[in-house]
Protein backbone atom coordinates (compact mmCIF):
# COMPACT_ATOMS: atom_id res chain seq x y z
CA MET A 1 0.00 0.00 0.00
CA LYS A 2 1.37 3.42 -0.90
CA ASN A 3 1.87 6.11 1.70
CA ARG A 4 -1.07 8.47 1.10
CA LEU A 5 0.55 11.31 2.98
CA SER A 6 3.70 11.68 0.96
CA PRO A 7 4.39 15.13 -0.50
CA TRP A 8 4.81 13.33 -3.83
CA ASN A 9 1.11 12.44 -3.71
CA LEU A 10 -0.06 16.06 -3.58
CA GLY A 11 0.22 16.76 -7.30
CA ALA A 12 -1.24 20.14 -8.25
CA THR A 13 -3.41 20.96 -5.23
CA LEU A 14 -6.82 22.40 -6.08
CA TYR A 15 -8.34 24.99 -3.73
CA MET A 16 -12.14 24.95 -3.52
CA PRO A 17 -14.15 27.45 -1.47
CA ALA A 18 -16.10 25.70 1.30
CA THR A 19 -19.24 27.33 -0.10
CA ARG A 20 -19.18 25.02 -3.14
CA GLU A 21 -21.76 22.27 -3.04
CA ASP A 22 -19.99 19.93 -5.47
CA ILE A 23 -16.89 19.12 -3.41
CA ALA A 24 -18.18 15.65 -2.54
CA ASP A 25 -18.43 14.87 -6.27
CA ALA A 26 -14.77 15.82 -6.69
CA VAL A 27 -13.70 13.59 -3.80
CA LEU A 28 -16.06 10.63 -4.03
CA HIS A 29 -16.98 10.40 -7.70
CA GLY A 30 -13.86 11.57 -9.53
CA LYS A 31 -15.57 14.64 -11.00
CA ILE A 32 -12.12 16.13 -11.69
CA PRO A 33 -9.97 13.51 -13.44
CA GLY A 34 -6.44 13.25 -12.09
CA LEU A 35 -7.18 15.25 -8.93
CA ARG A 36 -4.65 14.17 -6.30
CA SER A 37 -5.24 16.72 -3.55
CA LEU A 38 -7.68 19.46 -2.69
CA VAL A 39 -8.03 22.12 -0.06
CA ILE A 40 -11.45 23.10 1.21
CA CYS A 41 -10.86 26.78 1.84
CA LEU A 42 -12.48 28.80 4.60
CA GLU A 43 -9.98 31.64 4.35
CA ASP A 44 -9.34 33.86 1.30
CA ALA A 45 -11.86 32.12 -0.95
CA VAL A 46 -14.80 32.78 1.39
CA SER A 47 -16.05 36.23 2.39
CA GLU A 48 -16.70 36.91 6.05
CA ALA A 49 -20.43 37.15 5.30
CA ASP A 50 -20.40 33.64 3.76
CA ILE A 51 -18.66 31.90 6.67
CA PRO A 52 -21.89 30.53 8.23
CA VAL A 53 -22.93 29.02 4.87
CA ALA A 54 -19.43 27.65 4.30
CA LEU A 55 -19.33 26.03 7.75
CA LYS A 56 -22.75 24.45 7.28
CA ASN A 57 -21.69 23.14 3.87
CA LEU A 58 -18.44 21.81 5.35
CA GLU A 59 -20.32 20.05 8.14
CA HIS A 60 -22.57 18.31 5.60
CA LEU A 61 -19.59 17.43 3.39
CA LEU A 62 -17.58 15.96 6.27
CA HIS A 63 -20.55 13.85 7.32
CA GLU A 64 -20.89 12.54 3.76
CA LEU A 65 -17.15 11.85 3.46
CA SER A 66 -17.04 10.11 6.83
CA ASN A 67 -19.96 7.84 5.94
CA SER A 68 -18.38 6.95 2.61
CA MET A 69 -14.97 6.37 4.17
CA HIS A 70 -16.38 3.95 6.74
CA SER A 71 -18.27 1.96 4.12
CA LEU A 72 -15.93 2.07 1.11
CA GLY A 73 -12.53 3.29 2.35
CA LYS A 74 -10.69 6.23 0.85
CA ASN A 75 -7.78 4.79 -1.13
CA ASP A 76 -9.14 6.20 -4.40
CA TRP A 77 -9.76 9.67 -3.00
CA PRO A 78 -7.56 12.68 -3.45
CA LEU A 79 -5.90 13.95 -0.29
CA VAL A 80 -8.33 16.28 1.49
CA PHE A 81 -7.23 19.32 3.51
CA ILE A 82 -9.10 22.17 5.18
CA ARG A 83 -7.76 25.72 5.31
CA PRO A 84 -9.28 27.47 8.33
CA ARG A 85 -9.17 31.27 8.55
CA HIS A 86 -7.07 31.24 11.74
CA ALA A 87 -6.09 29.02 14.66
CA GLU A 88 -9.29 29.75 16.60
CA MET A 89 -11.33 28.41 13.69
CA GLY A 90 -9.04 25.37 13.48
CA ARG A 91 -9.64 24.68 17.16
CA TRP A 92 -13.40 25.10 16.68
CA LEU A 93 -13.43 22.73 13.69
CA LYS A 94 -11.54 20.11 15.67
CA ALA A 95 -13.98 20.39 18.59
CA HIS A 96 -17.22 20.41 16.58
CA TYR A 97 -16.70 18.43 13.35
CA ASP A 98 -15.81 14.86 12.49
CA LEU A 99 -12.43 15.29 10.79
CA SER A 100 -11.78 11.56 10.35
CA ALA A 101 -12.03 11.81 6.54
CA VAL A 102 -9.67 14.81 6.37
CA ASP A 103 -5.93 14.36 5.87
CA GLY A 104 -4.84 17.67 7.36
CA PHE A 105 -5.05 21.43 7.66
CA VAL A 106 -3.43 24.13 5.58
CA LEU A 107 -2.23 26.58 8.22
CA PRO A 108 -2.63 30.22 7.14
CA LYS A 109 -0.09 32.90 8.03
CA PHE A 110 2.12 30.39 9.82
CA THR A 111 5.04 31.77 11.84
CA LEU A 112 7.34 30.60 14.59
CA SER A 113 5.08 32.34 17.11
CA SER A 114 2.01 30.41 15.91
CA LEU A 115 3.69 26.97 15.97
CA ALA A 116 2.79 26.20 19.60
CA GLU A 117 -0.87 27.15 19.12
CA TRP A 118 -1.27 25.07 15.98
CA TRP A 119 0.50 22.09 17.57
CA ASP A 120 -1.80 22.38 20.59
CA ILE A 121 -4.72 22.06 18.18
CA MET A 122 -3.33 19.29 15.99
CA GLY A 123 -0.89 17.37 18.18
CA GLY A 124 -3.36 14.77 19.44
CA THR A 125 -4.96 14.16 16.05
CA HIS A 126 -4.13 12.24 12.88
CA LEU A 127 -4.05 15.49 10.88
CA CYS A 128 -1.05 16.51 8.81
CA MET A 129 0.04 20.11 8.44
CA MET A 130 0.74 22.29 5.42
CA PRO A 131 1.94 25.59 6.91
CA THR A 132 1.62 28.60 4.62
CA LEU A 133 4.42 31.14 4.92
CA GLU A 134 2.78 34.41 3.93
CA THR A 135 3.65 37.03 6.54
CA GLU A 136 6.48 39.56 6.57
CA ASP A 137 8.60 37.01 8.45
CA VAL A 138 9.18 35.29 5.10
CA PHE A 139 11.45 38.18 4.10
CA ASP A 140 13.50 37.95 7.32
CA VAL A 141 16.34 35.44 6.88
CA VAL A 142 16.88 35.15 10.63
CA GLN A 143 13.18 34.42 11.28
CA MET A 144 13.10 31.78 8.54
CA ARG A 145 16.28 30.14 9.83
CA GLU A 146 14.82 30.02 13.36
CA LEU A 147 11.56 28.58 12.03
CA ALA A 148 13.39 25.94 9.98
CA THR A 149 15.52 24.91 12.97
CA ARG A 150 12.50 24.68 15.26
CA LEU A 151 10.44 22.69 12.75
CA VAL A 152 13.22 20.13 12.28
CA GLU A 153 13.42 19.60 16.05
CA HIS A 154 9.68 19.81 16.80
CA PRO A 155 7.39 16.74 17.10
CA CYS A 156 5.26 18.19 14.27
CA HIS A 157 8.12 17.59 11.82
CA ASP A 158 6.81 14.16 10.76
CA ARG A 159 3.36 15.64 10.10
CA ILE A 160 4.40 18.46 7.78
CA ILE A 161 3.55 17.25 4.30
CA ALA A 162 4.59 20.51 2.59
CA LEU A 163 5.48 24.11 3.35
CA ARG A 164 3.58 26.54 1.19
CA ASN A 165 5.05 29.92 0.29
CA ARG A 166 2.56 32.50 -0.85
CA ARG A 167 3.51 35.50 -2.98
CA GLN A 168 2.20 38.98 -2.44
CA ARG A 169 -0.95 39.74 -4.45
CA SER A 170 0.91 42.46 -6.37
CA TYR A 171 3.69 40.09 -7.50
CA GLU A 172 3.33 39.53 -11.26
CA ARG A 173 6.40 37.54 -12.33
CA CYS A 174 6.99 33.86 -11.80
CA VAL A 175 9.36 33.09 -8.95
CA ALA A 176 12.27 31.97 -11.16
CA SER A 177 12.10 34.78 -13.70
CA PRO A 178 14.91 37.30 -13.55
CA SER A 179 14.26 40.92 -12.79
CA PRO A 180 13.76 43.05 -15.89
CA GLY A 181 16.91 44.79 -17.03
CA PRO A 182 17.41 48.57 -17.05
CA ASP A 183 16.22 48.76 -20.68
CA ALA A 184 12.88 47.06 -19.97
CA VAL A 185 9.81 49.04 -20.91
């Protein structure tokens, strides 16, 4: 049996707002051919006003996924992650929802200072972590070195399936492209 939670199994991760009502089709019925991982997003993809609808939809979806998992297994599913808006929402989801069919959380705005809080939420669960580095700390070499050192030594290390680095919204070039020269228009 292959290790489902290998970073190699992520493929091109698809983000879907938690307000969508067709997520179960993507997971259970292969609606999106070749889908290897998806993130049910409660953060950027959902407006504050739509959070109650998104949470209700997520609750229904998790119930459906859990029932299917217990009857059919989940070997043919893509990896399923949830991206909460913040740690408080992550804690609330853990306390109120059946997360047995979920592989992990995508952790928004992850920093060294948020590590302890996220580990407190996730430490006693089966959930893997995909921290997203998207704060100003990303541009501080010392902060990133400290975070890297701490993550290597921390018990969460074996549960981190990938680190995600998010660009600023105003960034328009691909990461590897060189800066335009002085003669660029």
